[in-house]
Amino acid sequence: MTQPPPPQQPPNDPFRKEQPQDAPPPAGAFGPPPPPLPAAPPAPPAYGQQPYAQPPFGAQQQPQYGQAPGPQYPYGYPQGYPQPPAAQPFPQAAGRGKLDSPVVWIITAAVVVIALVIGGGILYTASDDGGGDRNTTADGRKGVGADGGQDKGGSGLGEPGQEKVPANTSAKAAFQLAAPKVAKKNVDSVRGSWLTDRTYAKAGVGKIVGYDPATGKKTWTLPLPGQTCGGTQDVTKDALAAVVSEDAARPADGSHRTCSRITLFDVNTGKKVWTKSVGSGTKAIPFEELSFSGDTLAVGGGLRGGAALDVRTGKVLWQPMTGSCEDVGYAGGAQLVTVRTCGDYGHERYEAQLLDPKTGRPKWTYQLAADVESAKVLSTDPVVIGVGRGDNAAGTVSGILSMDQSGRLVTEIPVDDEKYDFDCEVGRVDGCQKIVVGNGRVYLATRQHDGGGDIGTTNEIVSYDLRSGKPTGDRADGGGFGIFPVRMDGGNVLAYKDDPYGKGARIVSIDPRSMKQTTLLRTPTTESVMRALSSMVVGRTGSEVRYSNGRLFLGKSLISAPYAKDVKDYTAIAFVAGG
């Protein structure tokens, strides 16, 4: 299908001069107009290729933490046209590489042992090999759990959703946050964003800033000792969130500092509740992931250590014991799940545990198959684990394990990486996008393909039953858009839709029974907005999608110097329905 030629002149948008991040930006401003686009883009590529020099859904791959991102192409940059030069490689910071690296595994495991021995940390008293009920057989794929377990994987289609359809789903570009200046070859972290009814909070470089979600007016600033490394994905009922940051500002060369300062803060007011490090003296443990489970904040740092803190006081409740197994990370929510690695180098095996958040004691332990090389927690209630095998195991999922409440494997769903499109962050247990669990099902996005006719490229959301492991027949079509699930809203699936050819982006609610899509928000389709959307790497590693009550916020976690002087970069953009 041949696409219509793009306009030769910028549309009559109110392109106003953008404001710095610390100033309230004007509504709908996305910087000066870009240069004219080529006369006509080529025909859409064949199945498996993207129409422009960017990943699916109109966004490029965001780099891993500690790696320089590639160039950000303007919206509509077709294949075959001259492209900007790639960003220069950024030296990997020590201790933040791929967890599967032999050197990192050996060194960090030794550091954790030394730190905990010297620091005299609080250790839970479960036995070294896990304790609790051990549900496994020799190959790790099946097991017999304790009596009384009840599988929630096949129950019902959930409660009604809370998100209502706005009176006017057409949204205005409410505001944008301009990215601060970044030195060449450096990559700065702005990881973390949180949303309440009153405040949208976004991490900046060495700080968190609160904004009025409707206007973008700055309401508070919380200084941090250094750049952010990770944050809770959720906000408590009391509007509390937590972030881990580096312990000091980075030097001019961009070298990373230790990610050891944990800060709990009030999202509505910006008030710091407490801040602390875990360890002894200069031996503070570095962390990357934080997750709430009840009144417990669990923090994980790969093989470098973990801890659980009381949300109210910051008191350390427990730390994992040293021994033949190490906690890799934690995922919270209704329950607390950890992924562990056990055994000597070259003979490691992964296992999953359901923990008591207050004590750290395992309620059950499930040993994964010997060929599993990475594990991600996709859901904690029911417990659903994504496992990776093969050369690219750390950033992908090749199988989905559905567990019952006793820790017994219900079924394993094979996942073809060439068929499904998801993104799991290397080195993090709770870091997969475009896979959500609800209604006793797991919902996945397929890869883009030729939709036939006038549709062009498209994809779908499909699901598998967590009890039988079989496809359910559910199918939500992109209809010419790229589509992927963002989160559950009761029993409904909230999904993000995007089209790189100029139809804008949408948030839709999918009914689990009929798979009918109801539009909740539609972004403007002006060229300035499309360029901004294209730069936000939506759905890729490190991207942040927050939607509530007719308000959509898209954020980045990493920023670098733009490849050209006239390219505008943002840390976040906001849309409000009713425009």
C-alpha positions as a printed Julia matrix, in Angstrom:
579×3 Matrix{Float64}:
   0.0     0.0    0.0
   1.42    3.38  -0.97
   1.16    5.98   1.75
  -0.03    9.51   0.9
   2.8    12.02   0.73
   3.43   13.96   3.93
   2.85   17.7    3.9
   5.65   19.81   2.47
   5.08   22.6    4.97
   4.45   22.34   8.71
   0.78   22.44   9.68
  -0.7    25.51  11.3
  -0.02   24.37  14.87
   0.74   26.76  17.7
   4.46   25.82  17.74
   5.62   27.84  20.67
   9.06   27.95  22.19
   9.44   25.08  24.65
  10.06   25.7   28.32
  12.81   24.16  30.45
  11.79   21.33  32.73
  11.66   23.51  35.84
   9.27   26.04  34.28
   5.55   25.43  33.7
   5.33   24.61  29.98
   2.57   26.06  27.83
  -0.21   23.71  26.88
   0.32   21.92  23.6
   3.81   23.26  22.91
   6.2    20.85  21.23
   8.94   23.17  20.0
   9.58   24.79  16.61
   8.51   23.11  13.39
  10.89   20.5   11.97
  12.35   20.68   8.47
  10.14   19.44   5.61
   9.88   15.68   5.27
  10.75   13.76   2.09
   8.2    13.98  -0.68
   6.77   10.49  -0.26
   7.66    7.55   1.96
   8.17    4.17   0.36
   5.51    1.48   0.43
   5.15   -0.38   3.73
   7.78   -3.1    4.14
   7.1    -6.8    4.21
   5.94   -8.7    7.28
   8.37   -8.41  10.16
   9.78   -5.03   9.09
   8.88   -1.61  10.37
   7.73    1.19   8.07
  10.28    3.66   9.35
  13.67    3.54  11.02
  12.17    2.9   14.43
  10.77   -0.05  16.4
   7.07   -1.02  16.47
   4.54    1.53  17.76
   6.62    4.42  16.39
   9.45    4.25  18.9
  13.09    3.23  18.92
  14.67    0.8   21.33
  15.66    2.45  24.6
  19.15    1.45  25.77
  19.89   -0.51  28.89
  21.0     1.5   31.9
  24.64    2.39  31.34
  24.54    2.2   27.53
  24.26    5.06  25.11
  21.0     5.19  23.16
  20.98    5.19  19.41
  19.86    8.24  17.47
  16.26    9.35  17.75
  14.84    9.74  14.29
  12.22   12.34  13.48
   8.74   11.05  12.88
   8.36    9.79   9.35
  12.06    9.18   8.63
  11.71    6.51   5.92
  14.08    3.64   5.28
  16.5     4.38   2.49
  16.89    8.07   3.3
  20.03    9.5    4.93
  20.03    8.85   8.65
  21.83   10.56  11.53
  25.05    8.99  12.8
  24.8     6.53  15.66
  25.59    7.68  19.16
  29.08    6.91  20.44
  29.35    3.9   22.75
  29.09    4.7   26.43
  31.44    2.8   28.75
  29.6     0.29  30.9
  29.58    1.14  34.56
  31.11   -1.45  36.83
  28.58   -3.74  38.43
  25.65   -2.79  36.17
  26.2    -5.2   33.31
  24.24   -8.26  32.35
  23.71  -10.44  35.38
  24.47  -13.54  33.36
  28.05  -12.37  32.73
  30.46  -14.84  34.41
  32.71  -12.08  35.75
  29.79  -10.12  37.21
  28.27  -13.23  38.77
  31.49  -14.21  40.5
  32.56  -10.75  41.63
  29.17   -9.5   42.76
  28.39  -12.7   44.63
  31.66  -12.34  46.51
  30.95   -8.67  47.26
  27.52   -9.51  48.66
  28.95  -12.17  50.93
  31.66   -9.82  52.23
  29.24   -6.91  52.69
  26.75   -8.94  54.68
  29.4   -10.58  56.85
  31.08   -7.26  57.65
  27.82   -5.37  58.0
  26.22   -7.85  60.34
  22.88   -7.43  58.56
  19.58   -8.78  59.78
  19.14  -12.23  58.27
  15.97  -14.25  58.09
  16.25  -17.64  59.69
  14.9   -19.88  56.95
  17.28  -22.63  55.88
  19.84  -21.85  53.18
  18.21  -24.03  50.56
  14.93  -22.15  50.72
  12.75  -23.67  53.4
   9.01  -23.81  53.02
   7.43  -26.28  50.63
   9.79  -27.33  47.82
   7.8   -28.16  44.7
  10.03  -29.65  42.04
  11.12  -32.77  40.23
  14.42  -33.52  38.56
  13.74  -31.5   35.43
  12.14  -28.61  37.34
   9.11  -28.52  35.06
   6.56  -30.31  37.22
   6.12  -30.72  40.91
   3.72  -31.69  43.66
   2.83  -28.96  46.11
   1.42  -29.0   49.59
  -2.26  -29.71  50.05
  -4.67  -26.83  50.21
  -3.29  -24.76  47.37
  -5.89  -23.12  45.18
  -5.12  -22.01  41.64
  -6.48  -18.56  40.83
  -5.35  -18.84  37.24
  -8.68  -19.99  35.86
 -11.11  -17.92  37.88
 -13.68  -15.67  36.23
 -13.2   -12.6   34.07
 -12.58  -10.11  36.83
 -14.4    -7.11  38.26
 -15.71   -4.17  36.21
 -13.1    -1.59  35.29
 -12.75    1.73  37.11
 -11.77    3.82  34.09
 -14.77    5.65  32.61
 -15.16    6.99  29.09
 -14.64   10.79  29.15
 -17.36   12.98  27.66
 -14.84   13.95  24.98
 -12.1    11.42  24.24
 -10.17   13.84  22.02
  -7.18   14.95  24.06
  -5.1    18.09  24.03
  -1.34   18.1   24.47
  -1.39   19.42  28.02
   2.34   19.88  28.57
   5.78   18.46  27.93
   8.96   18.33  29.99
  12.03   19.33  28.03
  15.05   17.11  28.55
  17.95   18.85  30.28
  21.25   19.24  28.47
  23.38   16.09  28.44
  27.09   16.05  27.66
  28.13   14.2   24.53
  28.74   10.48  25.05
  26.99   10.63  28.43
  23.69    8.96  29.32
  21.73   10.4   32.23
  18.98    8.65  34.17
  15.53   10.13  34.71
  14.0     6.79  35.66
  10.75    6.94  37.56
   7.27    8.45  37.24
   4.24    8.29  39.51
   0.63    9.42  39.18
  -2.11   10.27  41.68
  -5.33   12.26  41.31
  -3.44   15.39  42.39
   0.1    15.0   41.06
   2.22   13.67  38.23
   5.76   13.18  39.56
   8.69   12.66  37.2
  12.33   12.05  37.97
  14.77   14.61  36.64
  18.55   14.5   36.87
  19.25   14.24  40.6
  15.72   15.18  41.66
  12.03   14.37  41.47
   9.57   17.09  40.46
   5.83   17.17  41.06
   3.47   18.74  38.51
  -0.19   19.59  38.32
  -1.43   16.81  36.0
  -3.76   19.13  34.08
  -1.52   22.15  33.51
   2.06   21.03  34.08
   2.63   23.68  36.73
   5.46   22.66  39.02
   4.19   22.1   42.57
   7.26   20.74  44.36
  10.87   19.58  43.95
  12.56   16.83  45.94
  16.37   16.93  45.63
  18.18   13.58  45.56
  21.87   12.89  46.22
  22.32   11.53  42.69
  20.56   10.21  39.61
  17.74    7.7   39.97
  18.37    3.99  39.4
  14.91    2.55  40.01
  11.54    3.23  41.57
   8.37    1.52  42.66
   5.93    1.0   39.82
   2.98    1.6   42.13
   1.87    4.23  44.62
   0.42    3.21  48.0
  -3.09    4.19  49.07
  -1.45    6.97  51.08
   0.24    8.31  47.91
   3.69    7.07  48.93
   6.34    5.96  46.45
   9.99    4.94  46.76
  13.07    5.5   44.65
  16.69    4.38  44.8
  19.3     6.86  43.64
  23.04    7.13  43.31
  24.8     8.31  46.45
  26.32   11.44  44.86
  26.27   13.52  41.71
  28.18   12.13  38.74
  31.47   13.71  37.65
  31.8    15.45  34.29
  32.73   12.23  32.5
  29.37   10.7   33.46
  30.79    7.88  35.58
  28.1     6.16  37.6
  28.0     6.31  41.39
  26.68    3.61  43.71
  22.88    3.15  43.59
  22.44    2.86  47.34
  20.21    5.7   48.62
  16.6     4.62  49.18
  14.07    7.43  49.59
  10.38    7.13  50.48
   8.34   10.22  49.61
   4.79   11.56  49.39
   3.82   11.94  45.73
   1.22   14.62  46.46
   3.41   16.89  48.56
   6.98   15.95  47.67
   7.74   15.48  51.37
  10.55   13.04  52.12
   9.38   10.47  54.67
  12.78    8.82  55.14
  16.01    8.05  53.3
  18.68    5.48  54.06
  21.23    3.0   52.75
  21.55   -0.65  53.76
  24.95   -2.02  54.7
  27.81   -0.89  56.87
  29.97    2.21  56.49
  31.23    2.48  52.93
  29.89   -0.97  52.11
  26.38    0.12  51.2
  24.6    -2.4   49.0
  23.65   -1.16  45.51
  20.02   -1.69  44.46
  18.02   -1.42  41.23
  14.45   -2.59  41.91
  11.9    -1.57  44.53
   8.47   -3.04  45.13
   5.72   -2.64  47.75
   3.95   -5.61  49.28
   1.67   -4.59  52.13
   3.7    -2.55  54.64
   6.99   -3.9   53.26
   9.29   -2.31  50.71
  11.47   -4.96  49.06
  14.63   -3.78  47.3
  16.82   -5.92  45.08
  20.18   -5.49  43.41
  20.81   -8.65  41.45
  23.5   -10.79  43.06
  24.75   -7.84  45.06
  22.14   -8.2   47.78
  18.6    -7.44  48.82
  16.62   -6.16  51.77
  13.1    -5.56  53.04
  12.23   -2.37  54.9
   9.24   -1.19  56.89
   7.41    1.35  54.74
   6.58    3.66  57.65
   9.93    3.76  59.41
  12.55    2.53  56.96
  13.67   -0.1   59.49
  15.31   -3.15  57.92
  12.97   -6.09  58.49
  15.13   -8.81  56.93
  17.86   -9.55  54.42
  18.45  -12.74  52.42
  20.9   -15.18  53.95
  24.21  -15.76  52.25
  24.93  -19.26  51.04
  24.57  -21.37  47.93
  21.54  -19.34  46.76
  21.23  -15.6   46.15
  18.09  -13.49  45.7
  18.23  -11.84  42.26
  15.25   -9.52  42.78
  11.71   -9.1   44.05
   8.25   -8.39  42.67
   5.51   -7.18  45.0
   1.84   -6.31  44.98
  -0.72   -8.63  46.53
   2.1   -11.1   47.26
   5.9   -10.94  47.35
   7.86  -13.19  44.99
  11.6   -13.53  44.62
  13.74  -15.1   41.91
  16.91  -16.78  43.18
  19.94  -18.38  41.61
  21.62  -21.36  43.26
  24.81  -23.35  42.78
  28.34  -22.8   41.6
  29.27  -20.88  38.49
  28.56  -22.93  35.4
  26.02  -25.04  37.26
  23.54  -22.39  38.42
  19.83  -23.05  38.6
  17.03  -20.59  39.11
  14.19  -20.95  41.56
  11.14  -18.9   42.5
   9.87  -18.37  46.03
   6.7   -16.93  47.51
   7.78  -14.98  50.61
   6.18  -13.69  53.77
   6.8    -9.94  53.3
   7.26   -9.29  57.04
   9.77  -12.07  57.77
  11.25  -13.07  54.42
  10.45  -16.72  55.14
   9.49  -18.7   52.01
   6.0   -20.14  51.87
   7.06  -22.35  48.98
  10.0   -22.81  46.62
   9.88  -23.96  43.01
  13.06  -24.94  41.21
  13.1   -24.05  37.53
  14.4   -26.31  34.77
  18.15  -26.64  34.34
  18.09  -24.97  30.91
  16.47  -21.76  32.24
  18.95  -18.88  32.01
  16.76  -16.01  33.24
  13.47  -15.58  35.06
  11.0   -12.69  35.31
   7.96  -12.27  37.53
   4.95  -11.42  35.36
   2.39  -11.57  38.19
   2.44  -12.18  41.94
  -1.24  -13.13  42.4
  -1.52  -15.57  40.77
   2.21  -16.22  40.57
   3.25  -16.26  36.92
   6.91  -16.58  35.93
   8.44  -15.86  32.54
  11.55  -17.92  31.78
  14.22  -17.35  29.16
  16.33  -19.94  27.41
  19.07  -19.69  24.82
  21.51  -16.98  23.77
  19.18  -14.0   24.34
  17.57  -15.35  27.49
  18.24  -12.32  29.69
  15.95   -9.98  27.75
  13.23  -12.27  26.53
  10.66  -14.87  27.57
  10.41  -18.28  25.92
   8.0   -19.86  28.37
   5.33  -18.71  30.84
   4.86  -20.75  34.02
   1.51  -20.62  35.8
   1.72  -21.54  39.49
  -1.01  -22.32  42.0
  -1.08  -20.97  45.56
   0.81  -23.99  46.91
   3.68  -23.48  44.5
   2.74  -26.28  42.16
   3.2   -25.78  38.43
  -0.19  -25.68  36.72
   1.07  -25.37  33.16
   3.88  -23.98  31.02
   2.94  -21.93  27.95
   5.59  -21.97  25.2
   6.23  -18.48  23.78
   7.68  -17.95  20.31
   9.85  -14.82  20.36
   9.38  -14.42  16.61
   5.6   -14.36  16.99
   5.1   -12.22  20.1
   6.38   -8.73  20.86
   7.4    -7.98  24.43
  10.31   -6.3   26.13
  12.0    -7.47  29.33
  14.73   -5.42  30.94
  18.03   -7.2   31.48
  19.04   -7.55  35.11
  15.58   -6.81  36.55
  13.08   -9.36  37.81
  10.02   -7.1   37.56
  10.69   -5.46  34.22
   8.6    -6.89  31.35
   6.37   -4.73  29.19
   3.53   -5.7   26.87
   2.63   -8.79  28.92
  -0.16   -8.5   31.52
  -1.97  -11.06  33.66
  -5.63  -11.01  34.69
  -8.9   -12.91  34.42
  -7.0   -16.2   34.74
  -5.21  -15.37  31.49
  -1.99  -13.89  30.21
  -2.38  -11.24  27.5
   0.38  -10.73  24.93
   0.94   -8.55  21.89
   1.8   -10.25  18.61
   4.52   -8.87  16.38
   3.49   -6.49  13.62
   2.63   -7.99  10.25
   0.94   -7.1    7.0
  -2.74   -6.53   7.71
  -3.77   -6.76   4.08
  -5.85   -4.37   2.03
  -5.66   -0.74   3.12
  -4.67   -1.55   6.69
  -0.92   -1.8    6.18
   1.02   -3.18   9.14
  -0.86   -4.14  12.28
  -0.85   -6.59  15.18
  -3.15   -8.04  17.83
  -3.5    -8.76  21.54
  -4.2   -12.44  22.23
  -4.39  -14.49  25.42
  -3.67  -17.91  26.9
  -5.54  -19.65  29.7
  -3.37  -19.97  32.81
  -4.99  -23.25  33.8
  -4.97  -25.17  30.53
  -2.09  -23.35  28.85
  -4.11  -23.19  25.65
  -5.03  -20.17  23.51
  -8.4   -18.74  24.51
  -9.37  -17.39  21.11
  -9.34  -13.83  22.49
  -8.24  -11.36  19.84
  -8.13   -7.57  19.91
  -7.09   -6.29  16.49
  -4.87   -3.27  16.06
  -6.8    -2.31  12.92
  -3.87   -0.54  11.31
  -2.42    0.55  14.65
   0.2    -1.12  16.78
  -1.45   -2.31  20.0
  -0.13   -3.71  23.27
  -1.52   -4.25  26.79
  -0.46   -1.74  29.46
  -2.22   -2.96  32.62
  -5.41   -4.46  33.96
  -8.33   -2.26  35.03
 -10.48   -4.65  37.01
 -11.31   -7.28  34.42
 -10.7    -4.95  31.49
  -7.4    -4.72  29.63
  -6.04   -1.21  29.15
  -4.07   -1.01  25.92
  -1.97    1.55  24.07
  -2.42    1.99  20.32
  -0.06    3.91  18.08
   0.35    4.5   14.36
   3.56    5.92  12.86
   1.74    7.13   9.73
  -0.12    9.96  11.43
  -3.22    8.58  13.18
  -1.88    9.45  16.61
  -2.0     7.33  19.75
  -4.95    6.02  21.76
  -5.74    4.41  25.08
  -8.47    1.79  24.78
 -10.29   -0.42  27.27
 -10.84   -4.0   26.09
 -13.82   -5.95  27.37
 -12.55   -9.44  28.36
 -15.68  -11.22  27.17
 -16.2    -9.68  23.75
 -12.71   -8.16  23.25
 -14.55   -5.04  22.1
 -12.37   -1.94  22.31
 -13.67    1.3   23.82
 -11.57    4.39  23.2
 -10.76    6.36  26.35
  -8.33    8.9   24.89
  -7.08   10.0   21.46
  -4.02   12.19  21.08
  -3.84   15.0   18.52
  -2.46   14.04  15.12
  -0.49   17.18  14.31
   3.03   16.7   13.07
   4.55   18.2   16.2
   2.68   15.76  18.44
   3.56   12.83  16.19
   7.24   13.7   16.37
   7.06   13.93  20.15
   5.26   10.58  20.39
   7.84    8.98  18.13
  10.65   10.09  20.44
   9.15    8.54  23.59
  10.1     4.88  22.92
   6.66    3.77  24.15
   6.48    0.09  25.04
  10.22   -0.42  25.0
  12.74   -0.98  27.78
  12.57    1.84  30.29
   9.51    3.55  28.84
   6.86    4.73  31.29
   3.13    4.72  30.48
   0.77    6.14  33.1
  -2.97    6.5   32.44
  -5.8     7.42  34.8
  -9.1     9.29  34.52
  -8.63   10.61  31.0
  -4.98   11.61  31.5
  -2.05    9.99  29.68
   1.6    10.51  30.63
   4.47    9.06  28.62
   7.95    9.17  30.11
  11.53    8.13  29.44
  14.06    6.64  31.83
  17.28    7.54  29.98
  18.34   10.63  28.06
  21.35   11.55  25.96
  22.49   14.42  23.77
  20.33   14.76  20.62
  21.99   13.75  17.36
  21.25   17.17  15.81
  20.85   20.7   17.18
  17.31   21.13  15.84
  16.01   17.9   17.44
  13.88   18.41  20.53
  13.92   15.81  23.27
  11.54   15.35  26.19
  11.56   13.38  29.42
   7.75   13.25  29.48
   4.69   14.41  27.55
   1.12   14.66  28.84
  -2.31   14.5   27.23
  -5.67   15.26  28.83
  -9.0    14.17  27.34
 -11.54   16.88  26.62
  -9.41   18.98  24.28
